Tab-separated table of C-alpha atoms in Angstrom:
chain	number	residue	atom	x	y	z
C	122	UNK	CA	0.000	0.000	0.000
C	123	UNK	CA	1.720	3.298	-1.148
C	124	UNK	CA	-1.473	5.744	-1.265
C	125	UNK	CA	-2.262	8.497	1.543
C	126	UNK	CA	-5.767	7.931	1.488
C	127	UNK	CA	-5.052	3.936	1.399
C	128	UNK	CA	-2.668	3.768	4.150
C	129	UNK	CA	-4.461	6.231	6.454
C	130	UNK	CA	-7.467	3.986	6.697
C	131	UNK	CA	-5.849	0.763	6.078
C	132	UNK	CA	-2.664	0.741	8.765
C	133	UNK	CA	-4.336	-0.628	12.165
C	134	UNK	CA	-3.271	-2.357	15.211
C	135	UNK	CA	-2.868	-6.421	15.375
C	136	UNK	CA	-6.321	-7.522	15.300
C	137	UNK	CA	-7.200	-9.298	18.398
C	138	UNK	CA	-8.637	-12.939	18.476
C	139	UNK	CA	-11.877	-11.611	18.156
C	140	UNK	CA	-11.523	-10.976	14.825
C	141	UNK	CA	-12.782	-7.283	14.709
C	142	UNK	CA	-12.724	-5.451	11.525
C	143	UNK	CA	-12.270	-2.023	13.575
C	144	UNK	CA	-9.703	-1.664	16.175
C	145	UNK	CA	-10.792	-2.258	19.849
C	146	UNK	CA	-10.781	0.325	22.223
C	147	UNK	CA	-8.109	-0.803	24.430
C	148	UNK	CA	-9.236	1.242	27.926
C	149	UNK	CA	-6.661	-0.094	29.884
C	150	UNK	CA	-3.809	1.514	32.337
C	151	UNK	CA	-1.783	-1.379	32.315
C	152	UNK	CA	-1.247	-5.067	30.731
C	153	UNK	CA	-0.158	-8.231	32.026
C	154	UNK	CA	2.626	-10.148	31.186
C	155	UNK	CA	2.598	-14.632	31.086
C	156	UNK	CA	5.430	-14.912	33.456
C	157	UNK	CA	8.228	-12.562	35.642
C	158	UNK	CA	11.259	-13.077	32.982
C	159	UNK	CA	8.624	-11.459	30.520
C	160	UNK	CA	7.977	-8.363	32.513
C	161	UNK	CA	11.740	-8.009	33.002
C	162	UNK	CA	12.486	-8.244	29.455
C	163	UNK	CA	9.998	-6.163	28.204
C	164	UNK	CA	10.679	-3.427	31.149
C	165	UNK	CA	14.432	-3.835	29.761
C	166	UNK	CA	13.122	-2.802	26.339
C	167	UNK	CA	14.608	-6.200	25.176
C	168	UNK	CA	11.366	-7.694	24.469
C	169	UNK	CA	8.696	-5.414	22.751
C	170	UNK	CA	5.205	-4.892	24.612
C	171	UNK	CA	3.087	-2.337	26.329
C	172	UNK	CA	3.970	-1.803	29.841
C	173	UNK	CA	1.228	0.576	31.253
C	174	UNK	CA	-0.947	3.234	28.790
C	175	UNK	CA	1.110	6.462	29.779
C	176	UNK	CA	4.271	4.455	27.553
C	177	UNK	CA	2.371	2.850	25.351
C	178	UNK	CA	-1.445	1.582	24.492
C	179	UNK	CA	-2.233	0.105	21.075
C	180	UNK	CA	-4.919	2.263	20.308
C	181	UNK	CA	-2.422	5.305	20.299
C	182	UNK	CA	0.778	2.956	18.730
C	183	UNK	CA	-2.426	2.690	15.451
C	184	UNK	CA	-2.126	6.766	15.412
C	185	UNK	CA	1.478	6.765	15.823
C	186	UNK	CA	2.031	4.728	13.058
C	187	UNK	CA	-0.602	6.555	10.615
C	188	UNK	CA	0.820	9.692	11.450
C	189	UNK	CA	4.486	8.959	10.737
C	190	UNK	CA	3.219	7.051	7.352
C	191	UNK	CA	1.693	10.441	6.452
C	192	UNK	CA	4.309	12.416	7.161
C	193	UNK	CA	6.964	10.357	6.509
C	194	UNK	CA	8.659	10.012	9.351
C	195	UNK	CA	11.118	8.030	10.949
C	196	UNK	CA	8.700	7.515	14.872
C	197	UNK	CA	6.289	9.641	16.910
C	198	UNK	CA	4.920	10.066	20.022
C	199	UNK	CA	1.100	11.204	20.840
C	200	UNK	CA	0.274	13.480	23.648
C	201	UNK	CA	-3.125	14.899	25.399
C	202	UNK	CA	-2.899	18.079	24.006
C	203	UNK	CA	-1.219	19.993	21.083
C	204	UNK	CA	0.219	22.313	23.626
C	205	UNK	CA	2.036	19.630	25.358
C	206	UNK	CA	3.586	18.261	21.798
C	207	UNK	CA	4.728	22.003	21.557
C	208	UNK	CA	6.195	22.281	24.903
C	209	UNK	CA	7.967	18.706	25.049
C	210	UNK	CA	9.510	19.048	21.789
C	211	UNK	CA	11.579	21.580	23.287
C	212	UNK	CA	11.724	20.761	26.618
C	213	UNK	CA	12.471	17.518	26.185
C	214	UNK	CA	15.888	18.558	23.703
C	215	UNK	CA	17.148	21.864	25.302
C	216	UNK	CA	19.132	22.475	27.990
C	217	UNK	CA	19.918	25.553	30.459
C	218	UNK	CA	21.774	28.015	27.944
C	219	UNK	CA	20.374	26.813	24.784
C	220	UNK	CA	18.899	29.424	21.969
C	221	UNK	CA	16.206	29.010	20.156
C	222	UNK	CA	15.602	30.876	16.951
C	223	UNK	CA	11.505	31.199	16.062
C	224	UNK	CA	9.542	32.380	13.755
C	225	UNK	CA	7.355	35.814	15.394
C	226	UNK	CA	4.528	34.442	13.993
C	227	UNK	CA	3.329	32.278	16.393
C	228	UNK	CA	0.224	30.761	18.291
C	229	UNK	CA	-0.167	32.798	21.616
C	230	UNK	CA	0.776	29.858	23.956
C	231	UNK	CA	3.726	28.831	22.474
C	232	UNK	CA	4.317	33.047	22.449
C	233	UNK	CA	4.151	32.225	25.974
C	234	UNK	CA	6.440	29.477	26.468
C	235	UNK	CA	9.241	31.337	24.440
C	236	UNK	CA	8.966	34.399	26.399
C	237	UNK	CA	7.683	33.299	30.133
C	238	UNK	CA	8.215	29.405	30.749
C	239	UNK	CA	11.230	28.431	28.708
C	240	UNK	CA	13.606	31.439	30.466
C	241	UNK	CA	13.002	30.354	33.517
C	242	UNK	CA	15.236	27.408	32.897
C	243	UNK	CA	17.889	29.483	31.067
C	244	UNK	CA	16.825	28.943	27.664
C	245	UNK	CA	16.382	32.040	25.555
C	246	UNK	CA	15.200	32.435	22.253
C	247	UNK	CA	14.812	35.385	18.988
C	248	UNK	CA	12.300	35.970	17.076
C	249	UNK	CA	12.636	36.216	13.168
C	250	UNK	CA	10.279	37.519	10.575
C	251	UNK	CA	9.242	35.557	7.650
C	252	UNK	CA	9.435	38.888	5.300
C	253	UNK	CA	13.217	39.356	5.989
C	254	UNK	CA	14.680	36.033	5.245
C	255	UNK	CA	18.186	37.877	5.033
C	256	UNK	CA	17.812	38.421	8.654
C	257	UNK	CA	17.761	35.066	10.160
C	258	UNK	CA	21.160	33.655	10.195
C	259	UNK	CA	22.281	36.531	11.471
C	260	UNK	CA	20.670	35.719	14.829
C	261	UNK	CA	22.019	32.502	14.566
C	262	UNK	CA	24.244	32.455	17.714
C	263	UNK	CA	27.152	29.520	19.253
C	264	UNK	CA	23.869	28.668	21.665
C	265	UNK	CA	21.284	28.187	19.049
C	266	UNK	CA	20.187	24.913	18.701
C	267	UNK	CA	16.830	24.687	17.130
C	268	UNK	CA	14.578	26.774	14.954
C	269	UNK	CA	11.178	26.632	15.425
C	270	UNK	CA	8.220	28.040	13.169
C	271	UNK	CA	4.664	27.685	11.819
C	272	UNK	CA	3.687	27.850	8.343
C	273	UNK	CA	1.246	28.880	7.340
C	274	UNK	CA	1.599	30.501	11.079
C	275	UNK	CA	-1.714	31.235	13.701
C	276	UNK	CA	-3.500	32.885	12.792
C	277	UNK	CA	-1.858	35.287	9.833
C	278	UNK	CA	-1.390	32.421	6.991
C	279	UNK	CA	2.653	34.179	7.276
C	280	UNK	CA	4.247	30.930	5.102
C	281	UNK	CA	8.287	30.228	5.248
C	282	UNK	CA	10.031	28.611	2.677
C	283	UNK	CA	10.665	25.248	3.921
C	284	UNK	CA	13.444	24.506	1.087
C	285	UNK	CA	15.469	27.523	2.211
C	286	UNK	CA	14.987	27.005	6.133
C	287	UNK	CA	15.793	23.130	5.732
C	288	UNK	CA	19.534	24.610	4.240
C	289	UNK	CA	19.823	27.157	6.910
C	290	UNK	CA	19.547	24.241	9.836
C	291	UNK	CA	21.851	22.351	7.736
C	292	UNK	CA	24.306	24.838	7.023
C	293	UNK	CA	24.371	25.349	11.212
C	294	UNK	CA	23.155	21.634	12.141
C	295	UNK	CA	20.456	22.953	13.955
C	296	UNK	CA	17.211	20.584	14.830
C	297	UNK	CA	14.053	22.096	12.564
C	298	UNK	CA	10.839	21.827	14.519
C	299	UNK	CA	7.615	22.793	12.098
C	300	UNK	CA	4.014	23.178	13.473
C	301	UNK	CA	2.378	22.129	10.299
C	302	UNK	CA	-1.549	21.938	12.189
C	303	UNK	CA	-2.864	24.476	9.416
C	304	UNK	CA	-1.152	22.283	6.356
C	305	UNK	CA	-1.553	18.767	7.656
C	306	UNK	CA	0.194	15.756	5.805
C	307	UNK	CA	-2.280	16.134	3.226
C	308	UNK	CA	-1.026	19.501	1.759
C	309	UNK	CA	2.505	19.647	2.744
C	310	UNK	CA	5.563	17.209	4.407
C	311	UNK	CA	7.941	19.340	5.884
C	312	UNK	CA	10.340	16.507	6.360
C	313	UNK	CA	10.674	16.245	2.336
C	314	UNK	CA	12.255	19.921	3.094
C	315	UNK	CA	14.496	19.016	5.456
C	316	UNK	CA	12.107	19.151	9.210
C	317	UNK	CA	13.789	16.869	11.774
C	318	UNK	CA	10.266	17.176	13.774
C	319	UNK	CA	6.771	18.019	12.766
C	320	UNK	CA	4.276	19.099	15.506
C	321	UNK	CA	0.487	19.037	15.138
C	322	UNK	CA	-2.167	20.096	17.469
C	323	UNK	CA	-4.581	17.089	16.570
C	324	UNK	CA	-7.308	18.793	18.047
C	325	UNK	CA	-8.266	20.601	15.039
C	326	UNK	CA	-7.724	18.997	11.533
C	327	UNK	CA	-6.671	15.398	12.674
C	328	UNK	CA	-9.550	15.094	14.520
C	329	UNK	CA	-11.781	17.622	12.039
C	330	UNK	CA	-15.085	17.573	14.118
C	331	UNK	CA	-14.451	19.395	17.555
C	332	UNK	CA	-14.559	16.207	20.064
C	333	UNK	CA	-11.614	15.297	21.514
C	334	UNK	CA	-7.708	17.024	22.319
C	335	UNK	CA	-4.839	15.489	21.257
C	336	UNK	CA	-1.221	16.441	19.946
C	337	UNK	CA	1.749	14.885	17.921
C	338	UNK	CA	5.381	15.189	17.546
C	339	UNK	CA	7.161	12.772	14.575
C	340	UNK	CA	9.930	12.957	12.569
C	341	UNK	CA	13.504	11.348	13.666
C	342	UNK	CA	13.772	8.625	15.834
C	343	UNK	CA	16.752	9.784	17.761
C	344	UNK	CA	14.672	12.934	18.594
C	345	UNK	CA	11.747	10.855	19.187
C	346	UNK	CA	14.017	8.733	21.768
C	347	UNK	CA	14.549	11.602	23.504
C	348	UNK	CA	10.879	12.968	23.460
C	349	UNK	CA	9.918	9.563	24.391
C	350	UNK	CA	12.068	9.269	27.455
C	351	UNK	CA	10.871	12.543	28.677
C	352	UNK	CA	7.221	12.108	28.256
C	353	UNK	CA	7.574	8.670	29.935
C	354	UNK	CA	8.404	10.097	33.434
C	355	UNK	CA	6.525	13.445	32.936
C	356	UNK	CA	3.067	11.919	31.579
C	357	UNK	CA	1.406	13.839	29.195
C	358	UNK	CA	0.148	10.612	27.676
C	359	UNK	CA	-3.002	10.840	24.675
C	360	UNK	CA	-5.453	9.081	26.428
C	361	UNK	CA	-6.586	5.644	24.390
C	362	UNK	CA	-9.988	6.735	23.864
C	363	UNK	CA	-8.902	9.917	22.447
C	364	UNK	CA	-6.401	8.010	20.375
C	365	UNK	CA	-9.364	5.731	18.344
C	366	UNK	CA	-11.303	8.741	17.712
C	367	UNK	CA	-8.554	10.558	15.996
C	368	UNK	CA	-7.036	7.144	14.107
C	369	UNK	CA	-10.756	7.329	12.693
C	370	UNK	CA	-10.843	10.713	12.032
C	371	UNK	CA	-7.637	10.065	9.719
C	372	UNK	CA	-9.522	7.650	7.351
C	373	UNK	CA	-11.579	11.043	6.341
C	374	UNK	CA	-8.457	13.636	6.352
C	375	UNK	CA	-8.232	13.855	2.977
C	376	UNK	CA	-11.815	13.880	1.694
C	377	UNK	CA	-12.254	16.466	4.702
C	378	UNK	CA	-9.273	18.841	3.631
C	379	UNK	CA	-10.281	18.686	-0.093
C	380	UNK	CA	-13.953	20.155	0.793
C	381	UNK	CA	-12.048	22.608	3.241
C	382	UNK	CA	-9.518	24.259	0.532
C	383	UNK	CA	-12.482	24.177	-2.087
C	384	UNK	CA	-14.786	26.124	0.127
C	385	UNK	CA	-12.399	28.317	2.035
C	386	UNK	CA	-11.114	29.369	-1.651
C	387	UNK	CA	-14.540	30.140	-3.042
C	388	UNK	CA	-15.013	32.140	0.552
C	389	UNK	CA	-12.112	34.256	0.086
C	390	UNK	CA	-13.222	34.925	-3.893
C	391	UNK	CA	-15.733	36.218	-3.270
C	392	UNK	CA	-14.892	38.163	-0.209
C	393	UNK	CA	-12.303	40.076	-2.173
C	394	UNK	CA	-13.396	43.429	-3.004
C	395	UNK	CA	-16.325	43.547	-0.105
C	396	UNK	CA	-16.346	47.032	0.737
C	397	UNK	CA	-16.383	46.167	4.265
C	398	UNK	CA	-13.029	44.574	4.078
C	399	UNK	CA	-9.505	46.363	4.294
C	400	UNK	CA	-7.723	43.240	2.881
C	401	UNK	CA	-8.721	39.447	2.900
C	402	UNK	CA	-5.781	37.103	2.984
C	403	UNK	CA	-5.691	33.504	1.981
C	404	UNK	CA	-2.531	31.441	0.481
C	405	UNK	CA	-4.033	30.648	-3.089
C	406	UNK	CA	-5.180	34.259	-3.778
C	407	UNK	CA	-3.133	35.562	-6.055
C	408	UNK	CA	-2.878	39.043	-4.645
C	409	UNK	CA	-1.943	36.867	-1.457
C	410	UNK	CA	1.470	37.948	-0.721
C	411	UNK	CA	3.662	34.675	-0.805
C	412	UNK	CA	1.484	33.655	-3.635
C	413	UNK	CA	4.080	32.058	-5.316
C	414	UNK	CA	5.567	30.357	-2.298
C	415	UNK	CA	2.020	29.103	-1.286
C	416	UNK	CA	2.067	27.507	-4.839
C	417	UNK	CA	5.353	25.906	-4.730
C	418	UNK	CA	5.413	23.902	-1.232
C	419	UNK	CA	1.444	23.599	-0.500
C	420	UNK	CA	-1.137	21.540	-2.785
C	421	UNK	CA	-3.919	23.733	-1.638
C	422	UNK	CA	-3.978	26.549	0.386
C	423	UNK	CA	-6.335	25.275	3.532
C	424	UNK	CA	-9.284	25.758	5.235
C	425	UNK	CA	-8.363	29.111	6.638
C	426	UNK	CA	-9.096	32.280	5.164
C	427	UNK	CA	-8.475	36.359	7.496
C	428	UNK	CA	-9.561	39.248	6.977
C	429	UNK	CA	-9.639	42.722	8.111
C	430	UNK	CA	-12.937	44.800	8.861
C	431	UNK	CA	-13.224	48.380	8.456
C	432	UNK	CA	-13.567	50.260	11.774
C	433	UNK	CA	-10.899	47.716	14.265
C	434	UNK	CA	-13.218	45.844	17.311
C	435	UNK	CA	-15.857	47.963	17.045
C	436	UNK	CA	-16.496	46.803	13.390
C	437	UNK	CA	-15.097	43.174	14.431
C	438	UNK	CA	-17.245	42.798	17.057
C	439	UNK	CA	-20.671	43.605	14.979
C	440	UNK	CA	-19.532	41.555	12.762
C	441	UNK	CA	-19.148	38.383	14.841
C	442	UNK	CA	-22.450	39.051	17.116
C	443	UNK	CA	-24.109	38.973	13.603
C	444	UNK	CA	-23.161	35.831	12.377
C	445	UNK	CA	-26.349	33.462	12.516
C	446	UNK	CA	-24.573	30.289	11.239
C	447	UNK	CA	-21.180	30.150	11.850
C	448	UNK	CA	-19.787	29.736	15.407
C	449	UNK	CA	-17.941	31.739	17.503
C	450	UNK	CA	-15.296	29.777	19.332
C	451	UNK	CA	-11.231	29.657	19.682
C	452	UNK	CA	-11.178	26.167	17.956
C	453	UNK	CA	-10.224	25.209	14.300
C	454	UNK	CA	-10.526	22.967	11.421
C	455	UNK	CA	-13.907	21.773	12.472
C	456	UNK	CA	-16.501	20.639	9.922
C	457	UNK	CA	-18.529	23.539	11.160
C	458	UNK	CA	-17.596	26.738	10.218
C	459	UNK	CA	-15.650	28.885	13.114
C	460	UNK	CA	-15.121	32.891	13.171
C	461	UNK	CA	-12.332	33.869	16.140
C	462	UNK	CA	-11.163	37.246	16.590
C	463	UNK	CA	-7.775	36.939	17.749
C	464	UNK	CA	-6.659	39.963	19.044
C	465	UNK	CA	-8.933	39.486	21.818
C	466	UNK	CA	-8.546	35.893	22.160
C	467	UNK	CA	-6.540	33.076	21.668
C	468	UNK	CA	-3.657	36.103	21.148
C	469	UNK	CA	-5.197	38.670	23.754
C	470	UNK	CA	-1.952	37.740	25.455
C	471	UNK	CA	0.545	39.295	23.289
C	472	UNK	CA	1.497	43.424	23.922
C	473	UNK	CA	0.438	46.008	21.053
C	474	UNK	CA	3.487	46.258	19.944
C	475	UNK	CA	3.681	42.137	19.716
C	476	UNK	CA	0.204	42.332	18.099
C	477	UNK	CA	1.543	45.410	15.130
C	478	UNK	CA	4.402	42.642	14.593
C	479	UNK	CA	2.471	39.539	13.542
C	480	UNK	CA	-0.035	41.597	11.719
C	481	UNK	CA	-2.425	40.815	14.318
C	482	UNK	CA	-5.205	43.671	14.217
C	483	UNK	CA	-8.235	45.189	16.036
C	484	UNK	CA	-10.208	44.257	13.129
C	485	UNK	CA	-8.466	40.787	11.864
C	486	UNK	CA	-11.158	38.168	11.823
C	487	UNK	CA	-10.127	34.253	11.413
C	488	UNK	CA	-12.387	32.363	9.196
C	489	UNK	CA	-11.689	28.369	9.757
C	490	UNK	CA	-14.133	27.110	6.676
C	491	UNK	CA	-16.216	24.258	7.342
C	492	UNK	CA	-17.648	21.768	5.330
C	493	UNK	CA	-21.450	23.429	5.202
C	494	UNK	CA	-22.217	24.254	1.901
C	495	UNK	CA	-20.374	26.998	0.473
C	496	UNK	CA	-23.798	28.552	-0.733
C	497	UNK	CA	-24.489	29.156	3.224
C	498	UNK	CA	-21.350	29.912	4.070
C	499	UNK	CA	-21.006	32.920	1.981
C	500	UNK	CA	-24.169	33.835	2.580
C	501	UNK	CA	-24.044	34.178	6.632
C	502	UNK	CA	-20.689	35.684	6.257
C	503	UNK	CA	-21.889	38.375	3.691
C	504	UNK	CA	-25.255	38.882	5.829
C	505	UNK	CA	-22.558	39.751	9.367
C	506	UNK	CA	-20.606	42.184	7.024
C	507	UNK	CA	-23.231	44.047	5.658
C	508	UNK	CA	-24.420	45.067	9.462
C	509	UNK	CA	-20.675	46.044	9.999
């Protein structure tokens, strides 16, 4: 089996003797072994087996496996929350006087970790801007060890070019971390570019229908050794329940992301030009600004279109208490269609002058397009605007 859309519903755990034709939940904490030399073996890691669910369960080994398939990757590791795939990746692999070098444009909480959490350990980071690629090596320092972006980033769609940041680690042998939760495997594969590790918050696309939290970190296995061991003896296990519902939602990912990037296009089309708009921003539009760049390392531009309303939070706020259809939540990548405003938000965090930088605005509004019908869609967003 070579397909994406094969493997990701085909690849499943052993079947049990039961016979099932879909995967058991497996709501266990622990397992038992047939004798004591067993246990030791297996607790010795010379023997494979699952131990106790906050190492390993089957139900989140199935996931594992799909997700590393998809994005071709080496191993993995699952984890309750996207968050906590964030955090460990670079907890688990920096020390006390390490430097990290980040894209600016990033979700608020891992804003957060950069600038509160991580320097409380010693690690310190910079902050680079996508638009001045000429600018990052110089804050390449002796202490850098990993660069860390998003692309396209939350929520301003900012892309990087992947081909030219997989030479820059190279060039310093630096470990490449990309969030790729607005892409997923099914539009780009950062490790083709170079990535050593690929984060998702599975929350939002993986799972695609707002149920259940979950997070992943794949890419190499010497890394993932490393995450592993860490995440072993700090628990921030995926539960196994959580883990069936999002190998299941992977058997849809690509149908799911195809109806997203059709729709959120045809959203953004026609929003262009709305004369209650300053600017509506989406990777395939061609007056997007990294047009070109969108078309050269993404196969669609994804289910997530911004744009700017006339008149900052005054205007932004009208706007959202006058959507009938769509919701108004912090969430993403849901089949339902989601309007956020940001700046208030899930970046309300972030100083002015933080905000100004990632082209965060009073008036920025995040679309995430849902799988409705695009005829409604339009139609409830036009309806909000025209009370703006």
């Amino acid at each position: 089996m070579s397909d994406i859309e094969t493997n990701a519903i085909r690849l499943q755990a052993k079947r049990s003797h039961n016979r099932e034709h879909s995967v058991p939940l497996y709501l266990t904490s622990s397992f038992i072994f047939d004798n004591a030399e067993q246990a030791r073996a297996v607790f010795a890691d010379e023997e494979a087996g699952n131990i106790y669910s906050r190492f390993s369960n089957p139900n989140v080994d199935e996931l594992v496996q799909k997700m590393c398939y998809l994005e071709k990757a080496e191993d993995g590791f699952a984890f309750a929350t996207g968050m906590s795939a964030v955090f460990t990746s670079m907890a688990s692999l920096l020390s006390s006087g390490d430097h990290v070098l980040a894209g600016r444009a990033v979700f608020g909480s891992t804003h957060q970790l950069l600038t509160t959490v991580l320097p409380r350990w010693g690690i310190t980071h910079s902050y680079a801007d996508a638009s001045t690629p000429e600018e990052w090596e110089s804050l390449i320092t002796p202490e850098t060890k990993m660069i860390l972006v998003e692309t396209p980033s939350n929520p301003g769609l900012e892309l990087i070019d992947l081909e030219w940041l997989g030479e820059l680690k190279r060039k310093y042998n630096l470990i490449l971390v990309v969030d790729n939760c607005f892409a997923t495997p099914v539009l780009q594969t950062p490790i083709d570019y170079g990535a050593d590790l690929v984060v998702h918050s599975a929350t939002k696309y993986i799972d695609g229908q707002g149920r259940v939290l979950g997070g992943m970190v794949v890419g190499r296995a010497d890394l993932i050794k490393e995450i592993r061991f860490f995440s072993r003896h700090t628990g921030p296990a995926l539960s196994p329940f959580n883990a069936w519902v999002l190998s299941k939602s992977l058997e849809t990912l690509s149908l799911r992301i195809d109806k997203h990037c059709e729709n959120a296009l045809k959203l953004a089309q026609t929003l262009e030009g709305n004369p209650a708009l300053e600017v509506v921003n989406y990777p395939f539009l061609p007056s997007f600004a990294q047009y070109e760049l969108a078309k050269k390392q993404m196969k669609q531009g994804g289910g997530i279109i911004t744009f700017v309303v006339k008149g900052g939070y005054v205007a932004a706020k009208r706007f959202m208490d006058s959507l009938q259809m769509a919701t108004i939540t912090s969430n993403l990548g849901d089949t339902r269609t989601i309007a956020t405003h940001p700046a208030s938000t899930t970046h309300s965090k972030l100083s002015p002058e933080e905000k100004a930088a990632t082209g965060i605005s009073d008036g920025l509004i995040r679309v995430s397009v849902g799988l409705e019908s695009i005829n409604d869609i339009i139609a409830d967003i036009e309806q909000a605007l025209a009370k703006v």
